[in-house]
C-alpha angles and dihedrals in degrees: 000000000000116000092190134068096246126042113219094236091058088082087077095059094094087074089068110026120075125186113269111225115190119172113237107229120206115250096017114157117258091227098236099149127153122222124018127159092299097026127109118285110246141167120295088255096052092048093050098048137061120235090265091057094253128123120295122246111297094014122116113269116233116234098246138101114278119252109255093225141006114279111266089225094057113121133191132200118256110272123246131222114284114252109230141144111269095029117242114254099225138008129183108205125221140172121256146094096282121210137282129184118255134171112270097031115123138236108207131179136202095214134041088228088074096058093104093051092045096049093046094051093044091052093048095049099036094247132136118259103220100175124217110000134162098191121093124227133179112269096020123154106209122196115199139182106214100190094229094158094182095059129090104273089224094054122101144174123222118194122189109191139138094006093305138096125221121189116186134174141156091247137029089247090064091047089051092053089050089055089052090055091050092046092052094044094056094041112137097012097304127147126254099233126237116260142057128297117200111188143165137156123259092217129041095210115064109161151169119206120202127192104216093160098074094035126034108231116188121243090242092055091050090049090053089054090050090056091047092048092049093054089050092051096246112152106191134061113184117199116201097195104159126062142124092288102049150341106228111189127074113257131199097184094051111014090161092074097053117109122233092249107054146128117265118228088248089058091048091050090053091050091048092049093048089048092049089053087057093044092250119140114213109224117203122213121198101173118214155210085009130036092046098122096125091052092046092052086069094036108039090160088073095052116124110239130186125236087265091055097253117146117238104225113249094350123128120212102251092190088069112083090210089067092060092046093054095048092045089051088059095044090052094045095053097041090087094044092058108046096182122108100241125084125179113213097185106210096173133129099009102181093219089068096044094075129082096246112025095175094054095041095047106026093168089065093049091050092049091049093054091046093051102036109018140269096302096051122112140190091280089059092050091049091049089050088053091053092048092050092051089047089053090052095054093039089063087061093052096261127143110222127229129181138182116267094244088062089071122078136197123229098025125139089218111065126202112254112272095238095058105107120217120242098203111204109143148015094200100090125107108279091011114202119210118236093251090066090064095040096048088052088058098253123150112238134201117204119236095152106185091206092067111008106045118099101187116185112236091016097248126175094024093305113144128192105266120235126224090228093060092049091046096049104032113021131080130166089262091062095087101154128027112328101312122102121224117237115288092242088076095052095105091055092058103085096191136275151265133231105218136204115202121186105207090147100031097188095051090094137016122234090260092051090051091051091051093044096053097041099097096031089057091051093048091048095052091048092056094043092049093045118004093190124102107293119245093227126066115240092257091053091045091052091048089052091050090051091051094048093047 
């Protein structure tokens, strides 16, 4: 989570955002209607008239002079809480006409850092982006940085009062989330209701992980997901782009490993810039020392082989110094392409540790372990040393490392570096360690629970397509493994979670089918990461809201 007003990758936003120029027409309505499909219920009179007593939008206009001001006796019903996904955490109701977008109304900011947020909102709602302005006009939407350094940078306050909207936050991320709330509330011609929204996420990591190694997703499809994620207040997109099946991003240091179907660096830069505009960090994952089959196809000399000469699928020989050099070449190359702070190192399912006797099966690894770490060291120690070395590589580039839980081992003399966060996804591995083992040791954990959050194409190995309803009704960030929550005392160590798409059988679904299949699970996941408590809406009402918001 950013601790500063501006994220570094936001410098790239100019690639995406163009200035929105909307001509201000004389006499355009200020859009101060009451009612709307999510507005307060009022009398027949109040719903049929504008605040000035004139006809509502679309109604015939009487041939008389307009009233110079709203009637002082006009009353409005008390507003109700806006209906958004994720739901806002707190709303103070008030009486008043609310606000609706109309052509000619302005979006203004108090700081140039908010230009991207202002232009985006103006373009979405058909308003005029007027830049930094100190004057006040009827119908304005004002975006403000309030310099509250002690507050959550993703928190915000949205005030609808006197025919205007004010969104303020300590960071541009919070302002952006306020604009998402406003955008959803006025969806389909509805009214932003009078009152004050105070909102902030429960968890700082709210992510979507996409396996583009096993299945080639187009850049356009990924960009569509970025827009969807931004509107839902997600802030991470993890790209798993290297695996046994393919390596999917252009490489200069090792072009020989890149698959025919891949993303160019120019396409990745566009995705990263679009994501930065939506306050989403793109997290790269180059998994090692397992899941390197595509790399090994071009470098068979680095393949891990047993004493009998059998190749370990996807596994690199970590006793060979050339293996570390190749992987570090890639980590260094892509460090500049992905400017966010997070880096996923993988570390899962190393074939050498999926046999009953690793030392006897792969004696070269056992020999290397003893040479590096002493007579008592084993293959688990050597593998942990590999993880620590890769973490050191990305750390030099300002990255915070993350690894899968089955890349950590108990009883080793070599311990994984303390700053490597645990991506907890399963309890099915050999020697499975329950989540509390990591938490009680003080580690930070990110939730990828494969019971709820894994969308595995083809549904192999007893994986079933998760439903939004099950996530919405049964899962919380504390449910790290299976269906049981860890004790509440560990809640602060759980940074958040990811909903993940894995493409084990890549042809099982098309891109469009994947998008449709994950639509409600994504919405349920963001709701529970933003507020893990029991939702106010039933599942049927939540689904109806999602259908209305699009």
